[in-house]
Structure formats: C-alpha cells, structure tokens
Amino acid sequence: MKDWRNLSNKRLVREITLILVVKVICLMAIKAIWFDAPTIPKGMENQVAEHIAGNSSVSQESFR
C-alpha cells in the first residue's frame, strides 16, 4: 500500500509541476505578445503629461 501511495504522490507532483510550467510559459508568451511596451494612444501624450503634472484646468476642460 505504501508503494502505491508513494507512486501516486510522485505522479501528482509531476503533473502539478508540468501544469505550472505550462502556465508560466503561456503567461510569458502573452506578456511578450501584448505587453511588450507601454502604449499611449495617439494624441494623448499632452493630456497624460498634464494630468501627471497636476494641471487641473486642462483636465477639467477635456471632460466638458
């Protein structure tokens, strides 16, 4: 009975390890494809810079 349990545990550990490796590879592929660099939509550079700098008058006008 102990041999069966030991074999079962080894198989379980191997399967979990394989699943984790596959998930990490998939996550790395997704990151490489879609998140390779930060992007800012065209024409938004000034609005983003002003928002970060704290220029509230321009940001309030853009919402009107």
PDB file of N, CA and C in Angstrom:
ATOM      1  N   MET A   1       0.825  -1.194   0.000  1.00  0.00           N
ATOM      2  CA  MET A   1       0.000   0.000   0.000  1.00  0.00           C
ATOM      3  C   MET A   1       0.866   1.253   0.000  1.00  0.00           C
ATOM      4  N   LYS A   2       1.973   1.211   0.719  1.00  0.00           N
ATOM      5  CA  LYS A   2       2.843   2.373   0.790  1.00  0.00           C
ATOM      6  C   LYS A   2       3.491   2.654  -0.563  1.00  0.00           C
ATOM      7  N   ASP A   3       3.825   1.602  -1.310  1.00  0.00           N
ATOM      8  CA  ASP A   3       4.409   1.800  -2.634  1.00  0.00           C
ATOM      9  C   ASP A   3       3.425   2.489  -3.574  1.00  0.00           C
ATOM     10  N   TRP A   4       2.156   2.093  -3.495  1.00  0.00           N
ATOM     11  CA  TRP A   4       1.134   2.710  -4.333  1.00  0.00           C
ATOM     12  C   TRP A   4       0.983   4.191  -4.002  1.00  0.00           C
ATOM     13  N   ARG A   5       1.012   4.497  -2.718  1.00  0.00           N
ATOM     14  CA  ARG A   5       0.869   5.885  -2.276  1.00  0.00           C
ATOM     15  C   ARG A   5       2.073   6.718  -2.710  1.00  0.00           C
ATOM     16  N   ASN A   6       3.252   6.164  -2.585  1.00  0.00           N
ATOM     17  CA  ASN A   6       4.465   6.863  -2.985  1.00  0.00           C
ATOM     18  C   ASN A   6       4.449   7.125  -4.492  1.00  0.00           C
ATOM     19  N   LEU A   7       4.044   6.127  -5.262  1.00  0.00           N
ATOM     20  CA  LEU A   7       3.951   6.282  -6.707  1.00  0.00           C
ATOM     21  C   LEU A   7       2.897   7.324  -7.071  1.00  0.00           C
ATOM     22  N   SER A   8       1.779   7.305  -6.374  1.00  0.00           N
ATOM     23  CA  SER A   8       0.710   8.268  -6.618  1.00  0.00           C
ATOM     24  C   SER A   8       1.171   9.687  -6.305  1.00  0.00           C
ATOM     25  N   ASN A   9       1.895   9.864  -5.209  1.00  0.00           N
ATOM     26  CA  ASN A   9       2.402  11.189  -4.847  1.00  0.00           C
ATOM     27  C   ASN A   9       3.401  11.694  -5.875  1.00  0.00           C
ATOM     28  N   LYS A  10       4.275  10.826  -6.344  1.00  0.00           N
ATOM     29  CA  LYS A  10       5.248  11.238  -7.360  1.00  0.00           C
ATOM     30  C   LYS A  10       4.544  11.659  -8.643  1.00  0.00           C
ATOM     31  N   ARG A  11       3.528  10.896  -9.016  1.00  0.00           N
ATOM     32  CA  ARG A  11       2.782  11.223 -10.232  1.00  0.00           C
ATOM     33  C   ARG A  11       2.058  12.561 -10.073  1.00  0.00           C
ATOM     34  N   LEU A  12       1.478  12.790  -8.911  1.00  0.00           N
ATOM     35  CA  LEU A  12       0.773  14.041  -8.639  1.00  0.00           C
ATOM     36  C   LEU A  12       1.735  15.226  -8.682  1.00  0.00           C
ATOM     37  N   VAL A  13       2.890  15.069  -8.062  1.00  0.00           N
ATOM     38  CA  VAL A  13       3.890  16.140  -8.065  1.00  0.00           C
ATOM     39  C   VAL A  13       4.345  16.419  -9.490  1.00  0.00           C
ATOM     40  N   ARG A  14       4.556  15.389 -10.273  1.00  0.00           N
ATOM     41  CA  ARG A  14       4.992  15.557 -11.661  1.00  0.00           C
ATOM     42  C   ARG A  14       3.919  16.276 -12.478  1.00  0.00           C
ATOM     43  N   GLU A  15       2.662  15.903 -12.305  1.00  0.00           N
ATOM     44  CA  GLU A  15       1.578  16.544 -13.052  1.00  0.00           C
ATOM     45  C   GLU A  15       1.410  18.007 -12.658  1.00  0.00           C
ATOM     46  N   ILE A  16       1.464  18.297 -11.379  1.00  0.00           N
ATOM     47  CA  ILE A  16       1.336  19.688 -10.922  1.00  0.00           C
ATOM     48  C   ILE A  16       2.501  20.524 -11.435  1.00  0.00           C
ATOM     49  N   THR A  17       3.702  19.969 -11.394  1.00  0.00           N
ATOM     50  CA  THR A  17       4.871  20.685 -11.902  1.00  0.00           C
ATOM     51  C   THR A  17       4.722  20.967 -13.388  1.00  0.00           C
ATOM     52  N   LEU A  18       4.288  19.982 -14.140  1.00  0.00           N
ATOM     53  CA  LEU A  18       4.097  20.168 -15.574  1.00  0.00           C
ATOM     54  C   LEU A  18       3.047  21.238 -15.858  1.00  0.00           C
ATOM     55  N   ILE A  19       1.951  21.213 -15.134  1.00  0.00           N
ATOM     56  CA  ILE A  19       0.900  22.219 -15.319  1.00  0.00           C
ATOM     57  C   ILE A  19       1.423  23.615 -14.998  1.00  0.00           C
ATOM     58  N   LEU A  20       2.175  23.751 -13.924  1.00  0.00           N
ATOM     59  CA  LEU A  20       2.727  25.062 -13.562  1.00  0.00           C
ATOM     60  C   LEU A  20       3.713  25.561 -14.611  1.00  0.00           C
ATOM     61  N   VAL A  21       4.539  24.674 -15.135  1.00  0.00           N
ATOM     62  CA  VAL A  21       5.496  25.072 -16.173  1.00  0.00           C
ATOM     63  C   VAL A  21       4.756  25.531 -17.423  1.00  0.00           C
ATOM     64  N   VAL A  22       3.727  24.809 -17.819  1.00  0.00           N
ATOM     65  CA  VAL A  22       2.950  25.199 -18.997  1.00  0.00           C
ATOM     66  C   VAL A  22       2.271  26.548 -18.770  1.00  0.00           C
ATOM     67  N   LYS A  23       1.729  26.778 -17.590  1.00  0.00           N
ATOM     68  CA  LYS A  23       1.082  28.061 -17.292  1.00  0.00           C
ATOM     69  C   LYS A  23       2.078  29.214 -17.332  1.00  0.00           C
ATOM     70  N   VAL A  24       3.264  29.002 -16.780  1.00  0.00           N
ATOM     71  CA  VAL A  24       4.283  30.058 -16.798  1.00  0.00           C
ATOM     72  C   VAL A  24       4.694  30.362 -18.231  1.00  0.00           C
ATOM     73  N   ILE A  25       4.858  29.333 -19.048  1.00  0.00           N
ATOM     74  CA  ILE A  25       5.213  29.549 -20.448  1.00  0.00           C
ATOM     75  C   ILE A  25       4.106  30.318 -21.166  1.00  0.00           C
ATOM     76  N   CYS A  26       2.854  29.966 -20.916  1.00  0.00           N
ATOM     77  CA  CYS A  26       1.733  30.690 -21.533  1.00  0.00           C
ATOM     78  C   CYS A  26       1.691  32.146 -21.085  1.00  0.00           C
ATOM     79  N   LEU A  27       1.897  32.395 -19.808  1.00  0.00           N
ATOM     80  CA  LEU A  27       1.896  33.776 -19.312  1.00  0.00           C
ATOM     81  C   LEU A  27       3.041  34.585 -19.913  1.00  0.00           C
ATOM     82  N   MET A  28       4.204  33.974 -20.051  1.00  0.00           N
ATOM     83  CA  MET A  28       5.333  34.682 -20.657  1.00  0.00           C
ATOM     84  C   MET A  28       5.059  34.985 -22.124  1.00  0.00           C
ATOM     85  N   ALA A  29       4.411  34.064 -22.833  1.00  0.00           N
ATOM     86  CA  ALA A  29       4.066  34.299 -24.235  1.00  0.00           C
ATOM     87  C   ALA A  29       3.050  35.428 -24.358  1.00  0.00           C
ATOM     88  N   ILE A  30       2.040  35.436 -23.506  1.00  0.00           N
ATOM     89  CA  ILE A  30       1.042  36.510 -23.524  1.00  0.00           C
ATOM     90  C   ILE A  30       1.700  37.850 -23.233  1.00  0.00           C
ATOM     91  N   LYS A  31       2.586  37.888 -22.259  1.00  0.00           N
ATOM     92  CA  LYS A  31       3.281  39.134 -21.922  1.00  0.00           C
ATOM     93  C   LYS A  31       4.126  39.610 -23.094  1.00  0.00           C
ATOM     94  N   ALA A  32       4.821  38.696 -23.750  1.00  0.00           N
ATOM     95  CA  ALA A  32       5.681  39.069 -24.873  1.00  0.00           C
ATOM     96  C   ALA A  32       4.867  39.574 -26.059  1.00  0.00           C
ATOM     97  N   ILE A  33       3.683  39.021 -26.261  1.00  0.00           N
ATOM     98  CA  ILE A  33       2.874  39.412 -27.419  1.00  0.00           C
ATOM     99  C   ILE A  33       2.145  40.732 -27.180  1.00  0.00           C
ATOM    100  N   TRP A  34       1.461  40.862 -26.050  1.00  0.00           N
ATOM    101  CA  TRP A  34       0.581  42.017 -25.848  1.00  0.00           C
ATOM    102  C   TRP A  34       1.151  43.103 -24.951  1.00  0.00           C
ATOM    103  N   PHE A  35       2.074  42.791 -24.082  1.00  0.00           N
ATOM    104  CA  PHE A  35       2.543  43.773 -23.115  1.00  0.00           C
ATOM    105  C   PHE A  35       4.039  44.023 -23.250  1.00  0.00           C
ATOM    106  N   ASP A  36       4.547  44.093 -24.471  1.00  0.00           N
ATOM    107  CA  ASP A  36       5.981  44.262 -24.658  1.00  0.00           C
ATOM    108  C   ASP A  36       6.451  45.680 -24.357  1.00  0.00           C
ATOM    109  N   ALA A  37       5.579  46.666 -24.520  1.00  0.00           N
ATOM    110  CA  ALA A  37       5.959  48.046 -24.222  1.00  0.00           C
ATOM    111  C   ALA A  37       4.704  48.823 -23.838  1.00  0.00           C
ATOM    112  N   PRO A  38       4.840  49.797 -22.941  1.00  0.00           N
ATOM    113  CA  PRO A  38       3.674  50.619 -22.606  1.00  0.00           C
ATOM    114  C   PRO A  38       3.261  51.465 -23.813  1.00  0.00           C
ATOM    115  N   THR A  39       1.983  51.596 -24.002  1.00  0.00           N
ATOM    116  CA  THR A  39       1.494  52.365 -25.143  1.00  0.00           C
ATOM    117  C   THR A  39       0.561  53.470 -24.670  1.00  0.00           C
ATOM    118  N   ILE A  40       0.617  54.580 -25.373  1.00  0.00           N
ATOM    119  CA  ILE A  40      -0.272  55.705 -25.129  1.00  0.00           C
ATOM    120  C   ILE A  40      -0.976  55.987 -26.449  1.00  0.00           C
ATOM    121  N   PRO A  41      -2.284  56.078 -26.456  1.00  0.00           N
ATOM    122  CA  PRO A  41      -2.996  56.358 -27.704  1.00  0.00           C
ATOM    123  C   PRO A  41      -2.504  57.659 -28.330  1.00  0.00           C
ATOM    124  N   LYS A  42      -2.554  57.725 -29.655  1.00  0.00           N
ATOM    125  CA  LYS A  42      -2.083  58.913 -30.367  1.00  0.00           C
ATOM    126  C   LYS A  42      -2.902  60.127 -29.956  1.00  0.00           C
ATOM    127  N   GLY A  43      -2.230  61.241 -29.768  1.00  0.00           N
ATOM    128  CA  GLY A  43      -2.887  62.478 -29.389  1.00  0.00           C
ATOM    129  C   GLY A  43      -3.127  62.615 -27.897  1.00  0.00           C
ATOM    130  N   MET A  44      -2.746  61.632 -27.122  1.00  0.00           N
ATOM    131  CA  MET A  44      -2.997  61.662 -25.683  1.00  0.00           C
ATOM    132  C   MET A  44      -1.749  62.035 -24.877  1.00  0.00           C
ATOM    133  N   GLU A  45      -0.596  62.197 -25.536  1.00  0.00           N
ATOM    134  CA  GLU A  45       0.642  62.459 -24.806  1.00  0.00           C
ATOM    135  C   GLU A  45       0.546  63.712 -23.944  1.00  0.00           C
ATOM    136  N   ASN A  46      -0.002  64.786 -24.499  1.00  0.00           N
ATOM    137  CA  ASN A  46      -0.098  66.042 -23.747  1.00  0.00           C
ATOM    138  C   ASN A  46      -1.068  65.921 -22.577  1.00  0.00           C
ATOM    139  N   GLN A  47      -2.188  65.264 -22.795  1.00  0.00           N
ATOM    140  CA  GLN A  47      -3.165  65.113 -21.718  1.00  0.00           C
ATOM    141  C   GLN A  47      -2.605  64.268 -20.583  1.00  0.00           C
ATOM    142  N   VAL A  48      -1.867  63.235 -20.930  1.00  0.00           N
ATOM    143  CA  VAL A  48      -1.266  62.386 -19.895  1.00  0.00           C
ATOM    144  C   VAL A  48      -0.225  63.168 -19.121  1.00  0.00           C
ATOM    145  N   ALA A  49       0.619  63.911 -19.823  1.00  0.00           N
ATOM    146  CA  ALA A  49       1.661  64.693 -19.156  1.00  0.00           C
ATOM    147  C   ALA A  49       1.047  65.756 -18.253  1.00  0.00           C
ATOM    148  N   GLU A  50      -0.001  66.421 -18.717  1.00  0.00           N
ATOM    149  CA  GLU A  50      -0.644  67.451 -17.904  1.00  0.00           C
ATOM    150  C   GLU A  50      -1.355  66.843 -16.701  1.00  0.00           C
ATOM    151  N   HIS A  51      -1.924  65.670 -16.871  1.00  0.00           N
ATOM    152  CA  HIS A  51      -2.587  65.003 -15.746  1.00  0.00           C
ATOM    153  C   HIS A  51      -1.568  64.615 -14.683  1.00  0.00           C
ATOM    154  N   ILE A  52      -0.438  64.112 -15.112  1.00  0.00           N
ATOM    155  CA  ILE A  52       0.604  63.718 -14.161  1.00  0.00           C
ATOM    156  C   ILE A  52       1.180  64.941 -13.466  1.00  0.00           C
ATOM    157  N   ALA A  53       1.363  66.033 -14.230  1.00  0.00           N
ATOM    158  CA  ALA A  53       1.947  67.245 -13.668  1.00  0.00           C
ATOM    159  C   ALA A  53       0.967  67.971 -12.746  1.00  0.00           C
ATOM    160  N   GLY A  54      -0.309  67.681 -12.866  1.00  0.00           N
ATOM    161  CA  GLY A  54      -1.291  68.287 -11.972  1.00  0.00           C
ATOM    162  C   GLY A  54      -1.930  69.540 -12.519  1.00  0.00           C
ATOM    163  N   ASN A  55      -1.911  69.742 -13.818  1.00  0.00           N
ATOM    164  CA  ASN A  55      -2.561  70.893 -14.428  1.00  0.00           C
ATOM    165  C   ASN A  55      -4.052  70.588 -14.515  1.00  0.00           C
ATOM    166  N   SER A  56      -4.827  71.044 -13.537  1.00  0.00           N
ATOM    167  CA  SER A  56      -6.236  70.659 -13.436  1.00  0.00           C
ATOM    168  C   SER A  56      -7.136  71.421 -14.400  1.00  0.00           C
ATOM    169  N   SER A  57      -6.745  72.607 -14.858  1.00  0.00           N
ATOM    170  CA  SER A  57      -7.625  73.388 -15.723  1.00  0.00           C
ATOM    171  C   SER A  57      -7.821  72.700 -17.068  1.00  0.00           C
ATOM    172  N   VAL A  58      -6.778  72.100 -17.602  1.00  0.00           N
ATOM    173  CA  VAL A  58      -6.895  71.430 -18.892  1.00  0.00           C
ATOM    174  C   VAL A  58      -7.692  70.148 -18.745  1.00  0.00           C
ATOM    175  N   SER A  59      -7.476  69.425 -17.661  1.00  0.00           N
ATOM    176  CA  SER A  59      -8.191  68.160 -17.491  1.00  0.00           C
ATOM    177  C   SER A  59      -9.678  68.396 -17.257  1.00  0.00           C
ATOM    178  N   GLN A  60     -10.060  69.493 -16.613  1.00  0.00           N
ATOM    179  CA  GLN A  60     -11.475  69.782 -16.409  1.00  0.00           C
ATOM    180  C   GLN A  60     -12.131  70.175 -17.725  1.00  0.00           C
ATOM    181  N   GLU A  61     -11.410  70.894 -18.589  1.00  0.00           N
ATOM    182  CA  GLU A  61     -11.965  71.284 -19.868  1.00  0.00           C
ATOM    183  C   GLU A  61     -12.181  70.079 -20.767  1.00  0.00           C
ATOM    184  N   SER A  62     -11.330  69.084 -20.653  1.00  0.00           N
ATOM    185  CA  SER A  62     -11.461  67.926 -21.528  1.00  0.00           C
ATOM    186  C   SER A  62     -12.677  67.085 -21.178  1.00  0.00           C
ATOM    187  N   PHE A  63     -13.187  67.183 -19.958  1.00  0.00           N
ATOM    188  CA  PHE A  63     -14.351  66.409 -19.556  1.00  0.00           C
ATOM    189  C   PHE A  63     -15.662  67.101 -19.915  1.00  0.00           C
ATOM    190  N   ARG A  64     -15.632  68.346 -20.296  1.00  0.00           N
ATOM    191  CA  ARG A  64     -16.864  69.088 -20.602  1.00  0.00           C
ATOM    192  C   ARG A  64     -17.351  68.812 -21.982  1.00  0.00           C
TER     193      ARG A  64
END
